[in-house]
Short mmCIF file of C-alpha atoms and ligand atoms in Angstrom, two decimals:
data_model
loop_
_atom_site.label_atom_id
_atom_site.label_comp_id
_atom_site.label_asym_id
_atom_site.label_seq_id
_atom_site.Cartn_x
_atom_site.Cartn_y
_atom_site.Cartn_z
CA MET A 1 -28.17 -19.33 -4.96
CA ASN A 2 -24.78 -18.42 -3.43
CA GLN A 3 -24.62 -15.40 -1.15
CA PRO A 4 -22.62 -12.64 -2.89
CA ARG A 5 -19.20 -12.01 -1.40
CA LYS A 6 -19.12 -8.54 0.13
CA ILE A 7 -16.15 -6.22 -0.26
CA MET A 8 -16.02 -2.83 1.45
CA VAL A 9 -13.60 -0.21 0.12
CA LEU A 10 -12.94 2.29 2.90
CA GLY A 11 -11.49 5.50 1.44
CA ALA A 12 -12.87 7.08 -1.74
CA GLY A 13 -9.70 8.70 -3.05
CA ASP A 14 -7.79 7.87 -6.20
CA LEU A 15 -6.74 4.33 -5.25
CA GLY A 16 -9.97 3.39 -3.47
CA ARG A 17 -12.08 4.48 -6.45
CA ARG A 18 -9.85 2.63 -8.94
CA VAL A 19 -10.02 -0.61 -6.96
CA PHE A 20 -13.78 -0.29 -6.37
CA HIS A 21 -14.24 0.24 -10.12
CA GLU A 22 -12.26 -2.86 -11.06
CA LEU A 23 -13.89 -5.05 -8.42
CA ALA A 24 -17.30 -4.23 -9.92
CA HIS A 25 -16.20 -5.44 -13.35
CA SER A 26 -16.60 -9.12 -12.58
CA THR A 27 -18.93 -11.98 -13.33
CA GLY A 28 -18.42 -13.18 -9.72
CA GLU A 29 -21.27 -12.90 -7.22
CA ARG A 30 -20.07 -9.76 -5.45
CA HIS A 31 -21.48 -6.76 -3.65
CA VAL A 32 -18.92 -3.97 -3.57
CA GLN A 33 -19.43 -0.92 -1.35
CA LEU A 34 -17.47 2.33 -1.57
CA VAL A 35 -17.25 4.24 1.70
CA GLY A 36 -16.15 7.86 1.62
CA ARG A 37 -16.79 10.97 3.67
CA ASP A 38 -18.38 13.11 0.95
CA GLU A 39 -21.82 12.07 -0.37
CA GLU A 40 -21.35 13.77 -3.74
CA VAL A 41 -17.97 12.08 -4.40
CA ALA A 42 -19.08 8.63 -3.23
CA LEU A 43 -22.44 8.69 -5.06
CA ARG A 44 -20.96 9.91 -8.34
CA ALA A 45 -18.08 7.42 -8.20
CA THR A 46 -20.45 4.56 -7.46
CA ASN A 47 -22.79 5.48 -10.30
CA LEU A 48 -19.86 5.92 -12.71
CA THR A 49 -18.60 2.45 -11.87
CA ARG A 50 -22.05 0.92 -12.18
CA PHE A 51 -22.71 2.54 -15.56
CA CYS A 52 -19.27 1.56 -16.94
CA ALA A 53 -19.81 -2.02 -15.82
CA VAL A 54 -23.28 -2.13 -17.38
CA GLN A 55 -21.84 -0.72 -20.61
CA ARG A 56 -19.43 -3.67 -20.71
CA GLY A 57 -22.07 -6.29 -20.03
CA TYR A 58 -21.72 -6.79 -16.26
CA ALA A 59 -24.55 -6.46 -13.73
CA PRO A 60 -22.74 -5.55 -10.53
CA THR A 61 -24.25 -4.93 -7.13
CA VAL A 62 -22.65 -1.72 -5.90
CA SER A 63 -23.50 0.74 -3.17
CA HIS A 64 -21.98 3.58 -1.23
CA ALA A 65 -21.93 4.71 2.37
CA LEU A 66 -20.50 7.56 4.38
CA THR A 67 -18.29 7.79 7.41
CA ASP A 68 -15.44 9.85 8.74
CA LEU A 69 -12.77 7.56 10.13
CA THR A 70 -12.27 9.84 13.11
CA ASP A 71 -15.80 8.77 14.16
CA VAL A 72 -14.94 5.20 15.18
CA ALA A 73 -18.45 4.34 16.40
CA ARG A 74 -20.04 5.42 13.11
CA THR A 75 -17.47 3.50 11.04
CA ALA A 76 -18.09 0.41 13.19
CA GLU A 77 -21.84 0.76 12.56
CA ARG A 78 -21.21 0.98 8.80
CA ILE A 79 -19.07 -2.15 8.90
CA ALA A 80 -21.58 -4.08 11.01
CA ALA A 81 -24.46 -3.02 8.74
CA PHE A 82 -22.70 -4.13 5.55
CA ALA A 83 -21.11 -7.28 7.07
CA PRO A 84 -18.21 -7.46 4.59
CA ASP A 85 -16.09 -10.54 3.90
CA VAL A 86 -13.16 -8.35 2.89
CA ILE A 87 -12.34 -4.73 3.80
CA PHE A 88 -9.89 -2.70 1.73
CA LEU A 89 -8.41 0.33 3.52
CA ALA A 90 -7.41 3.09 1.08
CA ALA A 91 -7.55 6.15 3.33
CA SER A 92 -4.70 8.47 4.15
CA TYR A 93 -4.30 11.98 5.56
CA GLN A 94 -1.65 12.64 2.90
CA SER A 95 -0.92 10.23 0.06
CA TRP A 96 2.69 9.78 -1.15
CA TRP A 97 2.11 11.85 -4.32
CA VAL A 98 0.90 15.02 -2.53
CA ILE A 99 4.46 16.37 -2.02
CA SER A 100 4.94 16.17 -5.80
CA THR A 101 2.32 18.95 -6.13
CA LEU A 102 4.68 21.36 -4.34
CA GLU A 103 6.74 23.87 -6.31
CA ALA A 104 9.48 21.77 -8.04
CA SER A 105 12.53 22.73 -5.95
CA ALA A 106 10.56 22.48 -2.68
CA PHE A 107 9.43 19.02 -3.75
CA GLN A 108 13.02 17.90 -4.41
CA ARG A 109 14.14 19.11 -0.98
CA VAL A 110 11.26 17.48 0.91
CA TYR A 111 11.58 14.27 -1.15
CA ALA A 112 15.08 13.81 0.33
CA ALA A 113 13.50 13.03 3.72
CA ASN A 114 12.18 9.75 2.27
CA TYR A 115 8.89 8.25 3.41
CA GLY A 116 9.39 7.22 7.04
CA PRO A 117 8.86 10.62 8.71
CA TRP A 118 5.38 10.85 7.09
CA LEU A 119 4.28 7.63 8.84
CA PRO A 120 1.63 9.31 11.10
CA MET A 121 -0.32 10.42 7.98
CA HIS A 122 -0.89 6.77 7.04
CA LEU A 123 -0.84 5.15 10.46
CA VAL A 124 -3.59 7.22 12.11
CA PRO A 125 -6.44 6.59 9.62
CA VAL A 126 -5.54 2.87 9.58
CA MET A 127 -5.50 2.80 13.40
CA LYS A 128 -8.93 4.49 13.49
CA ALA A 129 -10.31 2.08 10.89
CA MET A 130 -8.95 -0.90 12.83
CA GLU A 131 -10.49 0.37 16.08
CA ALA A 132 -13.80 0.40 14.18
CA VAL A 133 -13.13 -3.09 12.79
CA LYS A 134 -12.67 -4.41 16.34
CA LEU A 135 -15.70 -2.55 17.67
CA SER A 136 -17.91 -3.88 14.87
CA GLY A 137 -17.09 -7.50 15.70
CA THR A 138 -16.53 -8.28 12.01
CA GLU A 139 -14.50 -11.34 11.00
CA ALA A 140 -13.59 -9.76 7.65
CA VAL A 141 -10.08 -10.02 6.24
CA VAL A 142 -8.61 -6.50 6.30
CA VAL A 143 -6.28 -5.45 3.49
CA ASN A 144 -4.50 -2.09 3.70
CA ALA A 145 -2.80 0.15 1.12
CA ALA A 146 -1.38 2.86 3.38
CA TYR A 147 2.34 2.22 4.05
CA PRO A 148 1.78 -1.36 5.32
CA ASP A 149 5.57 -1.96 5.55
CA ALA A 150 5.73 0.22 8.68
CA VAL A 151 2.09 0.75 9.70
CA HIS A 152 1.46 -2.96 10.28
CA PRO A 153 4.48 -3.73 12.52
CA ALA A 154 3.66 -0.65 14.60
CA LEU A 155 -0.03 -1.53 14.98
CA THR A 156 0.72 -5.19 15.71
CA ALA A 157 1.91 -4.02 19.12
CA ILE A 158 -1.66 -3.10 20.09
CA GLY A 159 -3.40 -5.90 18.21
CA LEU A 160 -4.63 -3.54 15.48
CA SER A 161 -2.64 -4.59 12.41
CA PRO A 162 -4.63 -5.27 9.24
CA HIS A 163 -4.09 -8.83 7.98
CA ILE A 164 -2.11 -7.95 4.88
CA GLY A 165 -1.01 -4.97 2.77
CA ILE A 166 -0.85 -4.35 -0.95
CA GLY A 167 1.54 -2.75 -3.43
CA ASN A 168 5.09 -1.56 -2.73
CA VAL A 169 7.11 -4.82 -3.04
CA ALA A 170 4.47 -6.05 -5.50
CA ASN A 171 4.58 -3.07 -7.81
CA ASN A 172 7.93 -4.00 -9.44
CA VAL A 173 7.33 -7.73 -9.76
CA PRO A 174 5.56 -7.57 -13.16
CA GLY A 175 8.37 -5.40 -14.60
CA ILE A 176 11.05 -7.80 -13.34
CA THR A 177 8.99 -10.74 -14.63
CA ALA A 178 8.73 -9.13 -18.08
CA ALA A 179 12.46 -8.31 -18.20
CA ALA A 180 13.41 -11.87 -17.15
CA ALA A 181 10.94 -13.48 -19.57
CA ASP A 182 12.25 -11.40 -22.50
CA GLU A 183 15.85 -12.22 -21.55
CA LEU A 184 15.06 -15.95 -21.42
CA GLY A 185 12.86 -15.94 -24.51
CA ARG A 186 9.95 -17.28 -22.47
CA SER A 187 6.40 -16.17 -21.74
CA THR A 188 5.86 -14.16 -18.55
CA ALA A 189 3.54 -17.04 -17.54
CA ASP A 190 6.59 -19.35 -17.27
CA VAL A 191 8.57 -17.02 -14.98
CA GLU A 192 8.07 -16.77 -11.22
CA VAL A 193 9.77 -13.86 -9.46
CA ARG A 194 10.26 -13.90 -5.68
CA LEU A 195 11.21 -10.48 -4.37
CA VAL A 196 11.96 -9.43 -0.81
CA ALA A 197 12.00 -5.65 -0.53
CA HIS A 198 10.92 -2.83 1.74
CA HIS A 199 8.91 0.16 0.46
CA TYR A 200 12.19 2.11 0.15
CA VAL A 201 13.59 -0.45 -2.30
CA SER A 202 10.40 -0.84 -4.31
CA HIS A 203 10.19 2.93 -4.67
CA ARG A 204 13.86 3.04 -5.78
CA LEU A 205 13.87 0.12 -8.19
CA SER A 206 11.61 1.66 -10.81
CA ARG A 207 13.46 4.99 -10.62
CA HIS A 208 17.11 3.87 -10.28
CA GLY A 209 17.17 0.18 -11.20
CA ASN A 210 18.91 -0.86 -8.00
CA SER A 211 18.26 -1.01 -4.25
CA GLY A 212 20.87 1.66 -3.39
CA PRO A 213 22.31 1.33 0.11
CA ALA A 214 19.53 -1.05 1.20
CA ALA A 215 19.53 -4.81 0.74
CA MET A 216 16.99 -6.74 -1.32
CA GLY A 217 16.40 -10.40 -2.11
CA LEU A 218 15.52 -11.68 -5.57
CA GLY A 219 14.92 -15.21 -6.82
CA ILE A 220 13.78 -16.13 -10.34
CA ARG A 221 12.29 -19.50 -11.19
CA VAL A 222 11.35 -20.99 -14.55
CA ASP A 223 9.26 -24.14 -14.76
CA GLY A 224 9.67 -24.47 -10.99
CA ARG A 225 13.53 -24.40 -11.17
CA ASP A 226 15.65 -21.63 -9.61
CA VAL A 227 17.56 -19.94 -12.48
CA THR A 228 18.70 -16.85 -10.56
CA ALA A 229 22.40 -17.76 -10.78
CA GLU A 230 22.15 -18.11 -14.57
CA LEU A 231 20.92 -14.53 -15.00
CA ASP A 232 22.65 -11.16 -14.64
CA THR A 233 19.99 -9.86 -12.22
CA ALA A 234 21.74 -6.51 -11.70
CA ALA A 235 21.55 -5.90 -15.46
CA LEU A 236 17.86 -6.93 -15.46
CA LEU A 237 17.06 -4.45 -12.70
CA ARG A 238 18.95 -1.65 -14.49
CA ARG A 239 16.49 -2.06 -17.36
CA LEU A 240 13.50 -1.16 -15.12
CA PRO A 241 13.95 2.63 -15.45
CA ALA A 242 15.22 2.17 -19.06
CA GLN A 243 13.36 0.03 -21.63
CA TYR A 244 10.92 -1.21 -18.97
CA ARG A 245 10.04 2.27 -17.67
CA ARG A 246 6.33 2.86 -17.14
CA THR A 247 3.90 5.68 -16.45
CA GLY A 248 4.39 6.83 -12.87
CA GLY A 249 2.83 9.41 -10.53
CA LEU A 250 -0.91 9.45 -9.95
CA ALA A 251 -1.64 7.94 -13.38
CA GLY A 252 0.73 5.10 -12.50
CA GLN A 253 -1.54 4.09 -9.61
CA THR A 254 -3.10 1.75 -12.20
CA MET A 255 -0.18 -0.51 -11.21
CA THR A 256 -0.99 -0.17 -7.49
CA ALA A 257 -4.64 -0.96 -8.17
CA ALA A 258 -3.58 -4.12 -10.03
CA SER A 259 -1.37 -5.09 -7.07
CA ALA A 260 -4.34 -4.54 -4.74
CA LEU A 261 -6.60 -6.67 -6.93
CA SER A 262 -4.01 -9.47 -7.00
CA VAL A 263 -4.62 -9.81 -3.24
CA LEU A 264 -8.28 -8.77 -2.98
CA GLU A 265 -9.76 -10.92 -5.74
CA PRO A 266 -8.46 -14.28 -4.44
CA LEU A 267 -9.62 -13.32 -0.94
CA ALA A 268 -13.03 -12.20 -2.21
CA ASP A 269 -13.48 -15.25 -4.43
CA GLY A 270 -12.09 -17.77 -1.92
CA ARG A 271 -9.21 -18.79 -4.22
CA ASP A 272 -5.61 -19.68 -3.36
CA ALA A 273 -2.93 -17.54 -5.02
CA VAL A 274 0.73 -16.55 -4.90
CA VAL A 275 1.18 -12.80 -4.51
CA HIS A 276 3.63 -10.20 -3.24
CA ALA A 277 2.56 -8.06 -0.29
CA PRO A 278 3.91 -5.79 2.43
CA GLY A 279 2.94 -6.06 6.08
CA THR A 280 1.65 -9.64 5.95
CA ASP A 281 0.34 -10.69 9.36
CA GLY A 282 1.96 -7.58 10.84
CA ALA A 283 5.42 -8.25 9.39
CA LEU A 284 7.84 -5.45 8.59
CA GLY A 285 8.48 -4.84 4.85
CA GLY A 286 7.45 -7.00 1.92
CA PHE A 287 7.91 -10.51 0.56
CA PRO A 288 6.09 -13.14 -1.54
CA VAL A 289 3.10 -14.79 0.10
CA ALA A 290 1.02 -17.85 -0.66
CA ILE A 291 -2.66 -17.24 0.06
CA GLU A 292 -4.05 -20.63 1.12
CA SER A 293 -7.66 -20.97 2.31
CA GLY A 294 -7.61 -17.30 3.35
CA LYS A 295 -4.37 -17.68 5.38
CA PHE A 296 -0.92 -16.37 4.47
CA ARG A 297 2.37 -18.28 4.19
CA PRO A 298 5.69 -16.56 3.33
CA LEU A 299 7.16 -17.96 0.10
CA LEU A 300 10.74 -16.70 0.14
CA PRO A 301 13.35 -17.03 -2.60
CA ASP A 302 14.98 -20.50 -2.58
CA GLY A 303 17.41 -20.89 0.33
CA MET A 304 16.40 -17.67 2.16
CA THR A 305 15.43 -17.91 5.84
CA ASP A 306 12.77 -15.80 7.60
CA GLU A 307 15.57 -14.10 9.56
CA GLU A 308 17.43 -13.15 6.36
CA ALA A 309 14.25 -11.75 4.81
CA HIS A 310 13.57 -9.72 7.96
CA ALA A 311 17.14 -8.32 7.97
CA ILE A 312 16.74 -7.28 4.31
CA ASN A 313 13.53 -5.42 5.17
CA VAL A 314 15.08 -3.77 8.24
CA SER A 315 17.86 -2.40 6.02
CA GLY A 316 15.25 -0.88 3.69
CA GLN A 317 13.32 0.54 6.62
CA ALA A 318 16.42 2.43 7.83
CA GLN A 319 16.88 3.98 4.37
CA ASP A 320 13.20 4.97 4.41
CA GLY A 321 13.87 6.97 7.58
CA ILE A 322 12.77 4.62 10.37
CA ARG A 323 15.47 3.30 12.69
CA GLU A 324 13.32 0.98 14.74
CA ILE A 325 9.76 -0.06 15.51
CA ARG A 326 9.76 -1.25 19.11
CA ALA A 327 7.68 -4.11 20.51
CA ASP A 328 5.26 -1.58 22.10
CA GLY A 329 4.74 0.14 18.72
CA THR A 330 6.96 3.15 19.46
CA VAL A 331 8.60 4.31 16.24
CA VAL A 332 12.16 5.66 16.30
CA PHE A 333 13.01 7.85 13.30
CA GLU A 334 16.38 8.14 11.54
CA PRO A 335 17.99 11.48 12.48
CA ALA A 336 19.21 12.15 8.89
CA SER A 337 15.68 11.85 7.46
CA MET A 338 14.14 13.84 10.28
CA ALA A 339 16.76 16.58 9.82
CA VAL A 340 15.35 17.21 6.33
CA MET A 341 11.84 17.56 7.78
CA THR A 342 13.13 19.94 10.44
CA GLU A 343 15.04 22.04 7.92
CA GLU A 344 12.12 22.29 5.49
CA LEU A 345 8.93 22.06 7.59
CA GLY A 346 10.19 22.84 11.09
CA TYR A 347 8.94 19.38 12.11
CA ASP A 348 11.04 17.33 14.53
CA CYS A 349 10.20 13.97 16.08
CA ALA A 350 12.93 11.65 17.35
CA GLU A 351 10.49 8.97 18.43
CA MET A 352 6.74 8.57 18.56
CA LYS A 353 4.57 6.47 20.84
CA LEU A 354 1.37 5.23 19.22
CA SER A 355 -0.64 7.38 21.63
CA GLU A 356 1.13 10.45 20.18
CA ALA A 357 0.50 9.60 16.52
CA GLU A 358 -2.74 11.58 16.14
CA GLY A 359 -1.16 14.78 17.45
CA ARG A 360 1.87 14.22 15.21
CA ALA A 361 -0.37 13.77 12.15
CA ARG A 362 -2.15 17.02 12.95
CA GLU A 363 1.17 18.82 13.39
CA ILE A 364 2.53 17.54 10.05
CA SER A 365 -0.70 18.64 8.29
CA GLU A 366 -0.44 22.14 9.68
CA ARG A 367 3.29 22.48 9.01
CA PHE A 368 2.91 21.10 5.49
CA ALA A 369 0.12 23.58 4.67
CA ALA A 370 2.29 26.43 5.95
CA TYR A 371 5.28 25.12 3.96
CA ARG A 372 3.20 24.99 0.77
CA ALA A 373 2.06 28.57 1.32
CA ARG A 374 5.65 29.70 2.02
CA THR A 375 7.16 27.97 -1.02
CA THR A 376 4.44 28.91 -3.50
CA GLY A 377 5.61 31.90 -5.50
N1 LIG B 1 1.09 0.43 -1.26
C1 LIG B 1 1.25 1.08 -2.41
O1 LIG B 1 1.92 0.61 -3.34
C2 LIG B 1 0.56 2.40 -2.60
C3 LIG B 1 0.54 3.04 -3.83
C4 LIG B 1 -0.22 4.20 -3.96
C5 LIG B 1 -0.86 4.74 -2.86
N2 LIG B 1 -0.74 4.11 -1.66
C6 LIG B 1 -1.33 4.63 -0.45
O2 LIG B 1 -2.74 4.42 -0.47
C7 LIG B 1 -3.36 5.44 0.30
C8 LIG B 1 -4.41 6.12 -0.56
O3 LIG B 1 -3.75 6.74 -1.65
P1 LIG B 1 -4.52 7.66 -2.71
O4 LIG B 1 -3.52 8.03 -3.72
O5 LIG B 1 -5.80 7.04 -3.11
O6 LIG B 1 -4.80 8.96 -1.80
P2 LIG B 1 -6.01 10.01 -1.90
O7 LIG B 1 -6.47 10.12 -3.31
O8 LIG B 1 -5.57 11.24 -1.20
O9 LIG B 1 -7.14 9.29 -1.07
C9 LIG B 1 -7.11 9.22 0.34
C10 LIG B 1 -8.53 9.19 0.80
O10 LIG B 1 -8.54 9.10 2.23
C11 LIG B 1 -9.67 9.81 2.63
N3 LIG B 1 -9.64 10.23 4.03
C12 LIG B 1 -8.73 11.00 4.66
N4 LIG B 1 -9.09 11.18 5.93
C13 LIG B 1 -10.27 10.52 6.11
C14 LIG B 1 -11.15 10.37 7.18
N5 LIG B 1 -10.92 10.94 8.37
N6 LIG B 1 -12.29 9.65 6.99
C15 LIG B 1 -12.55 9.09 5.80
N7 LIG B 1 -11.75 9.19 4.73
C16 LIG B 1 -10.62 9.92 4.88
C17 LIG B 1 -9.68 11.05 1.76
O11 LIG B 1 -10.95 11.62 1.78
P3 LIG B 1 -11.26 13.05 1.13
O12 LIG B 1 -11.20 12.81 -0.35
O13 LIG B 1 -12.59 13.38 1.62
O14 LIG B 1 -10.16 13.97 1.60
C18 LIG B 1 -9.31 10.45 0.42
O15 LIG B 1 -10.45 10.08 -0.31
C19 LIG B 1 -2.22 6.37 0.74
O16 LIG B 1 -1.76 5.97 2.00
C20 LIG B 1 -1.14 6.12 -0.28
O17 LIG B 1 0.13 6.48 0.15
C21 LIG B 1 -0.07 2.95 -1.52
#
């Protein structure tokens, strides 16, 4: 009998639980483990998933474990004990949607800072998890959800980047595929979209139907032939927030979970696949990727060079509030974005060395809690 493939989901929040749940609904030989820091949450979530799967005729092997990512040695022990083939990181000190729970006008003001200044909230738990990955000696493929577009190029500097990210660039590809297929009178199965876009652009596309001041790259192929020039792609994108609008917010993380599964399932099952992903092999931003025998190969739109794709992603990064990620991992923030954080939260950080990230994350947490208290009526 084949050994079951082992997948560890590290982070038992909304996205981690969704992905864990879906991974357990499979006829594949899998053992899926959910790792959280609260026994009650992790146990209940694991049992819920098991019972749902049983109800639908599956017989999954699921388990749960506990660690706090700040305890690197304990996390490493957990990883070594489970010996996963694939690790999915879904932990964050403050997910993107948390600012939307502020009072409405406070949310609008803080939202104007864009995502870049919040980087430490995603970078630090990933850095801790990756320290544990190294310490454990695991050979697992590590897939990360937390702002891979910027977290991975920063952590590459110290050899701690996860292998690949999920979501962001990927989250709009099905909508663009559907819009193009309907326009062409074809099935979505006949249409292949190749999108190059930073988190900033992917966040914007579904809300505004364009990439705003940032660049993006889009190629559309049908039956293996590039038909981009035959389509009004700007008009297609404008339809994303119109007739192709979808449920967003926390409920919309169903889309993110599907993007995560598009990467995780081929890796877990040892299949090749073509996906979209941010932060592949430590790269900045997102682009299409061929997964081949567990390795990753960029699959850019026809005629686009690696340098052009990188420049597109750098332009999105600037709009997201990050001016530069230096070769040593130091992150330089855009003054305009940081000015919003200073005005609203009293937080100011022109640049951040990786060794300062933990302190910065703590400071943002404290300032954000105080801001919430101040702006709550
Ligand atoms: N790439 C994309 O397209 C995309 C889309 C959606 C979300 N995301 C990202 O995915 C990440 C997770 O999002 P989410 O919505 O699932 O957030 P969430 O519900 O807040 O979950 C985050 C989880 O991280 C855990 N955590 C925080 N600190 C920890 C620590 N020291 N040790 C262990 N666990 C810790 C939290 O544990 P507790 O519950 O105990 O606090 C929580 O369960 C975020 O970075 C988010 O921005 C990415």
